[in-house]
Short mmCIF file of N, CA and C in Angstrom, two decimals:
data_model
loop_
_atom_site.label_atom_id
_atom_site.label_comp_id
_atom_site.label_asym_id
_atom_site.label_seq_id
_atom_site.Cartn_x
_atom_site.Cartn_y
_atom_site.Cartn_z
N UNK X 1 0.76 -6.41 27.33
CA UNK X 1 0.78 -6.08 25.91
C UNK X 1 1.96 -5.19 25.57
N UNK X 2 2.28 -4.32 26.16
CA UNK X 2 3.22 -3.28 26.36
C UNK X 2 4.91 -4.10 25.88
N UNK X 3 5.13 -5.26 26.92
CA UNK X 3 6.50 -6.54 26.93
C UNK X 3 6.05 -6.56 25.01
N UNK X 4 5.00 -7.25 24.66
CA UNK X 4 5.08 -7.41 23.25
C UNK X 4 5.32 -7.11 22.33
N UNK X 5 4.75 -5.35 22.44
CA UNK X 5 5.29 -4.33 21.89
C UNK X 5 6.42 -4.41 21.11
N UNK X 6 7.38 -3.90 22.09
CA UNK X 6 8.57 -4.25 22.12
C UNK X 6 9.62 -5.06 21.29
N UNK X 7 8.73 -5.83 21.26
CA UNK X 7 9.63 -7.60 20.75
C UNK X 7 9.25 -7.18 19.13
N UNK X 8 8.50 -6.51 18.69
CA UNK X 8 8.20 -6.09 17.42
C UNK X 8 9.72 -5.96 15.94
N UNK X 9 9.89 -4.89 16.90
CA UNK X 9 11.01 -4.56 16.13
C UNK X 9 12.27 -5.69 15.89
N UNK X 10 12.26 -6.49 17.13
CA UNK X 10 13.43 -7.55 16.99
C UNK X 10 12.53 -8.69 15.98
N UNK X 11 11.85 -8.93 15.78
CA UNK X 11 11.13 -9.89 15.35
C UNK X 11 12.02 -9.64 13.68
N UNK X 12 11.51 -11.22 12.69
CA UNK X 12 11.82 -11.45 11.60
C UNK X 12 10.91 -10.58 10.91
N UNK X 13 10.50 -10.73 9.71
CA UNK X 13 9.52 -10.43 8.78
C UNK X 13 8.27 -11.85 8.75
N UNK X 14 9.14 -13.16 8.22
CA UNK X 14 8.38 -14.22 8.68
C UNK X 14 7.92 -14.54 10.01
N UNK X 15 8.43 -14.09 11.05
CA UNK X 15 7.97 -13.97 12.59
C UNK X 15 6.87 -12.75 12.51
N UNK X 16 7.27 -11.93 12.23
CA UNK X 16 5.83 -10.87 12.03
C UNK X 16 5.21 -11.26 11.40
N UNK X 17 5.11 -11.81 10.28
CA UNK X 17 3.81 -12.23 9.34
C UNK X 17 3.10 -13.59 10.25
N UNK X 18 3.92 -14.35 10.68
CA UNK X 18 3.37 -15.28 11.34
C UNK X 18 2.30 -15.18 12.09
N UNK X 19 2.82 -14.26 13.57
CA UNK X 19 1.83 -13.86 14.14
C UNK X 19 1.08 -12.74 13.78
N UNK X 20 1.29 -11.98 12.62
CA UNK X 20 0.12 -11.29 12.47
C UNK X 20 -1.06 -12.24 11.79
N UNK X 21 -0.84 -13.37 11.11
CA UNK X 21 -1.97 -14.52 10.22
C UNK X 21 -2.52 -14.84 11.63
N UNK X 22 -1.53 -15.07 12.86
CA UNK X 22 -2.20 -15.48 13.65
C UNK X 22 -3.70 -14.47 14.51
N UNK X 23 -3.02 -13.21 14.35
CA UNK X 23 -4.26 -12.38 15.20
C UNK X 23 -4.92 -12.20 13.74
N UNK X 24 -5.22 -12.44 13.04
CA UNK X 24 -6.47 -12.39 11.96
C UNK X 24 -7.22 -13.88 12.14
N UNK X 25 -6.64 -14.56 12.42
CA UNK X 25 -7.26 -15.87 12.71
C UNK X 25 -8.66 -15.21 13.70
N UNK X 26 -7.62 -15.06 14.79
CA UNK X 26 -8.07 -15.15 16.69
C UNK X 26 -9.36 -14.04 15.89
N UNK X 27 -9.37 -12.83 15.54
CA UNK X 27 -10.10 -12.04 14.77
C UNK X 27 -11.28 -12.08 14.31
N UNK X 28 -10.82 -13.40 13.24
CA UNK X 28 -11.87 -13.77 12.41
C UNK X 28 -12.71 -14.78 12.50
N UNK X 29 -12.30 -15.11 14.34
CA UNK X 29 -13.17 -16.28 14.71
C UNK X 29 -14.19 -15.75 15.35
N UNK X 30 -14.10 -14.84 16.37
CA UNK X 30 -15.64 -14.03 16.66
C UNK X 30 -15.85 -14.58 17.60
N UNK X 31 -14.65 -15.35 18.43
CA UNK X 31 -14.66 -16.18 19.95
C UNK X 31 -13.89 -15.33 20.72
N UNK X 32 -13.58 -14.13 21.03
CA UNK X 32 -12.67 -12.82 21.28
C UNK X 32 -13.48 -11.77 21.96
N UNK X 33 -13.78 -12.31 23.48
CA UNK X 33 -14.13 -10.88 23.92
C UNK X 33 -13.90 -9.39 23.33
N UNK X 34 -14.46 -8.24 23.61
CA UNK X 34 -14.40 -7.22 22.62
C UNK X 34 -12.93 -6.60 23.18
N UNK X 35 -12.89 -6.30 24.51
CA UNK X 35 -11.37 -5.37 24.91
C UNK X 35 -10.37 -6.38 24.26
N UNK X 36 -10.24 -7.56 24.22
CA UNK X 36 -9.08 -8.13 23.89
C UNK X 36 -8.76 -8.31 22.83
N UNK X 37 -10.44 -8.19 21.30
CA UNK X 37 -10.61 -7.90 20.38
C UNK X 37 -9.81 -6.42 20.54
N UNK X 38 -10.08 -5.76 21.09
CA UNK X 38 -9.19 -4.02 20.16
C UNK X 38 -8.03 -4.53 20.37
N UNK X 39 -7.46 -5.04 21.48
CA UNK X 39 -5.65 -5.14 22.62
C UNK X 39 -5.45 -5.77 20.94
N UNK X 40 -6.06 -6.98 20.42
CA UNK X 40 -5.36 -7.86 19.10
C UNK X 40 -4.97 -6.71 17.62
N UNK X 41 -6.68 -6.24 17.90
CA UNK X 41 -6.65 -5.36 16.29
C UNK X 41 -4.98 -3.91 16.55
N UNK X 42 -5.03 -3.95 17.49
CA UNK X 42 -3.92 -3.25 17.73
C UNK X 42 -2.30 -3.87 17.85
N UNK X 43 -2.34 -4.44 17.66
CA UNK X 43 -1.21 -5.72 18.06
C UNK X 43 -1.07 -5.97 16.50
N UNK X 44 -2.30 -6.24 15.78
CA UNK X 44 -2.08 -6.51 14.56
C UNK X 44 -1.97 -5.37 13.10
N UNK X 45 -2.19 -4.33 14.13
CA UNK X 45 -2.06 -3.21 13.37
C UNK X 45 -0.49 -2.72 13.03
N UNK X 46 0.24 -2.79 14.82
CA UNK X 46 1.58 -2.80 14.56
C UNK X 46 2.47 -3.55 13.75
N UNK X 47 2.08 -4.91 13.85
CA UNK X 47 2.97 -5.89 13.25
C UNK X 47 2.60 -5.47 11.66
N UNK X 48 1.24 -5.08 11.22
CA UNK X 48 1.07 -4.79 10.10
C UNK X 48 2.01 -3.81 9.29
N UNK X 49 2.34 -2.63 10.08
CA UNK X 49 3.36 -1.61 9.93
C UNK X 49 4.77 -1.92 10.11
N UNK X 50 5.23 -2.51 10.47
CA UNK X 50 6.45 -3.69 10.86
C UNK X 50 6.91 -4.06 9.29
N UNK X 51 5.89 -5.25 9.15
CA UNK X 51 6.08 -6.06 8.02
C UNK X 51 6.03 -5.06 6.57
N UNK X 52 5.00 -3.92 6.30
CA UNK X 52 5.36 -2.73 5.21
C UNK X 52 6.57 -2.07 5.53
N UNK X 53 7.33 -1.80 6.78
CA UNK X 53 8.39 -1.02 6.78
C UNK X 53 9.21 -1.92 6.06
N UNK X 54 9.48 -3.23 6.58
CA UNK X 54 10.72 -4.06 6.01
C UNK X 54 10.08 -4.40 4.83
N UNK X 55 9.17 -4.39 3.96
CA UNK X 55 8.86 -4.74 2.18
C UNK X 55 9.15 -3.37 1.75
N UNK X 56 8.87 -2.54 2.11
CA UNK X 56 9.39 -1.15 1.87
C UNK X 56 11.05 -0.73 1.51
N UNK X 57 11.69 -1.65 2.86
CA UNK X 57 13.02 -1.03 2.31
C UNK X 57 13.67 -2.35 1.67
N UNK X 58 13.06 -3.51 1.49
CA UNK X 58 13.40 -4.43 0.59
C UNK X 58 13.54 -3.74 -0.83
N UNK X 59 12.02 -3.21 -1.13
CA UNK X 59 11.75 -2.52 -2.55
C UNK X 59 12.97 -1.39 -2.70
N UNK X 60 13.32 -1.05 -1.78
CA UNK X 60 14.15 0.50 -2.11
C UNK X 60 15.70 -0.02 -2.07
N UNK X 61 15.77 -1.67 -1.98
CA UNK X 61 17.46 -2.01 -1.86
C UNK X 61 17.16 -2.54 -3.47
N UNK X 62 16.20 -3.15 -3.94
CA UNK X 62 16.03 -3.63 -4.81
C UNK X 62 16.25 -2.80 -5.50
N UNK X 63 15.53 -1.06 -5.91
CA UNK X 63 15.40 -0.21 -6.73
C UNK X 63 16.86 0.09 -6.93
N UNK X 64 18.00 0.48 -5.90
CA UNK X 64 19.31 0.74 -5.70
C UNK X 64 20.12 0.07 -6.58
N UNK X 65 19.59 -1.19 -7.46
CA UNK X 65 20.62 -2.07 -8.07
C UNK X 65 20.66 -1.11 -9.08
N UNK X 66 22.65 -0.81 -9.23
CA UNK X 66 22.90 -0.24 -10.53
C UNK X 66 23.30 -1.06 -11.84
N UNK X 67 22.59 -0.59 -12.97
CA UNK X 67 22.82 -1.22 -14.25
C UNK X 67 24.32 -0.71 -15.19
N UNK X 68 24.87 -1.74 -15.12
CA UNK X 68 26.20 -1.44 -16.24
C UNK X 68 25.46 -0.50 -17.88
N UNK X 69 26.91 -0.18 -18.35
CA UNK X 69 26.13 0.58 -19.61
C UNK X 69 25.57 -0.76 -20.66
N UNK X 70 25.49 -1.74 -20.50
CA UNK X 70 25.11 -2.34 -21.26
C UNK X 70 23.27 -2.92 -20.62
N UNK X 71 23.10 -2.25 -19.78
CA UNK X 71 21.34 -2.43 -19.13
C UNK X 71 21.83 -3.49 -18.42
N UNK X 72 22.35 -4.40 -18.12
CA UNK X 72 22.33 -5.70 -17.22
C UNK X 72 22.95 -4.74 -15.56
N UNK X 73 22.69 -5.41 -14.87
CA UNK X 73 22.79 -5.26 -13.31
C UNK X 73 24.04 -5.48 -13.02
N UNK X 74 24.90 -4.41 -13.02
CA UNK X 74 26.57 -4.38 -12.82
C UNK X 74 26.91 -4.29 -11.13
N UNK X 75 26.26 -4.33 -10.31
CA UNK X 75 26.18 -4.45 -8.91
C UNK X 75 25.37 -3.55 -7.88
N UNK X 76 25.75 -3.16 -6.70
CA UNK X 76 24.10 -2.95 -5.97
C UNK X 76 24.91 -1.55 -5.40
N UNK X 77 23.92 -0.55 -4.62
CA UNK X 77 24.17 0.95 -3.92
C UNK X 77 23.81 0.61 -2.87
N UNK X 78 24.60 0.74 -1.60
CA UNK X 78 23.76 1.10 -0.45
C UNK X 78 22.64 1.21 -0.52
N UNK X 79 21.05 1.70 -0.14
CA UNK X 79 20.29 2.71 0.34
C UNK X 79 20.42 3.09 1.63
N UNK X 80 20.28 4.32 1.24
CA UNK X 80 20.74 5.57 1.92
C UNK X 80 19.12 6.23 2.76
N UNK X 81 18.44 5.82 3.32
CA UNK X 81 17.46 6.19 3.80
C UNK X 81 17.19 7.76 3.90
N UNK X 82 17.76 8.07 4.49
CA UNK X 82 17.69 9.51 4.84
C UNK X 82 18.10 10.44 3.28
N UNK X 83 18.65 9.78 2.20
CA UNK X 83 19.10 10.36 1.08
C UNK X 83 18.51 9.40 -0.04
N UNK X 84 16.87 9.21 -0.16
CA UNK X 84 17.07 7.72 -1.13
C UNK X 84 17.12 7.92 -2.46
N UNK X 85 17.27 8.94 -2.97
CA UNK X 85 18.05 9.47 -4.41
C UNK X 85 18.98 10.58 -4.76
#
């Protein structure tokens, strides 16, 4: 479980969502011994936090778009994580 870990962070967003639909499946079938039931709910907990980090800083590249003086979207800011206003 530990190797899997790992692979988290390299993973897509659609690769994380993937297999996280997948451990809600395995989950919600109730055919899941119980230890391998937590090893999943934990597995799916991470990827859960994964997939909010990257919608998270989607939302905060999104928020970054600066508007010309006329209100329309005159081009985009970095975000600056460590500085996000």
């Amino acid at each position: 479980m530990a190797e899997e870990q790992s692979q988290i962070p390299e993973m897509s967003f659609e690769q994380a969502l993937r297999e996280l639909e997948g451990v809600v499946r395995r989950l919600e079938s109730g055919d899941v011994p119980l230890d391998e039931s937590i090893d999943l709910y934990e597995r799916g907990e991470d990827l859960r936090k994964a997939c909010q980090a990257r919608l998270d800083a989607a939302q905060a590249r999104i928020e970054k778009i600066v508007q010309g003086a006329d209100g329309k979207p005159a081009g985009t800011e970095p975000f600056d994580a460590d500085n996000p206003a």
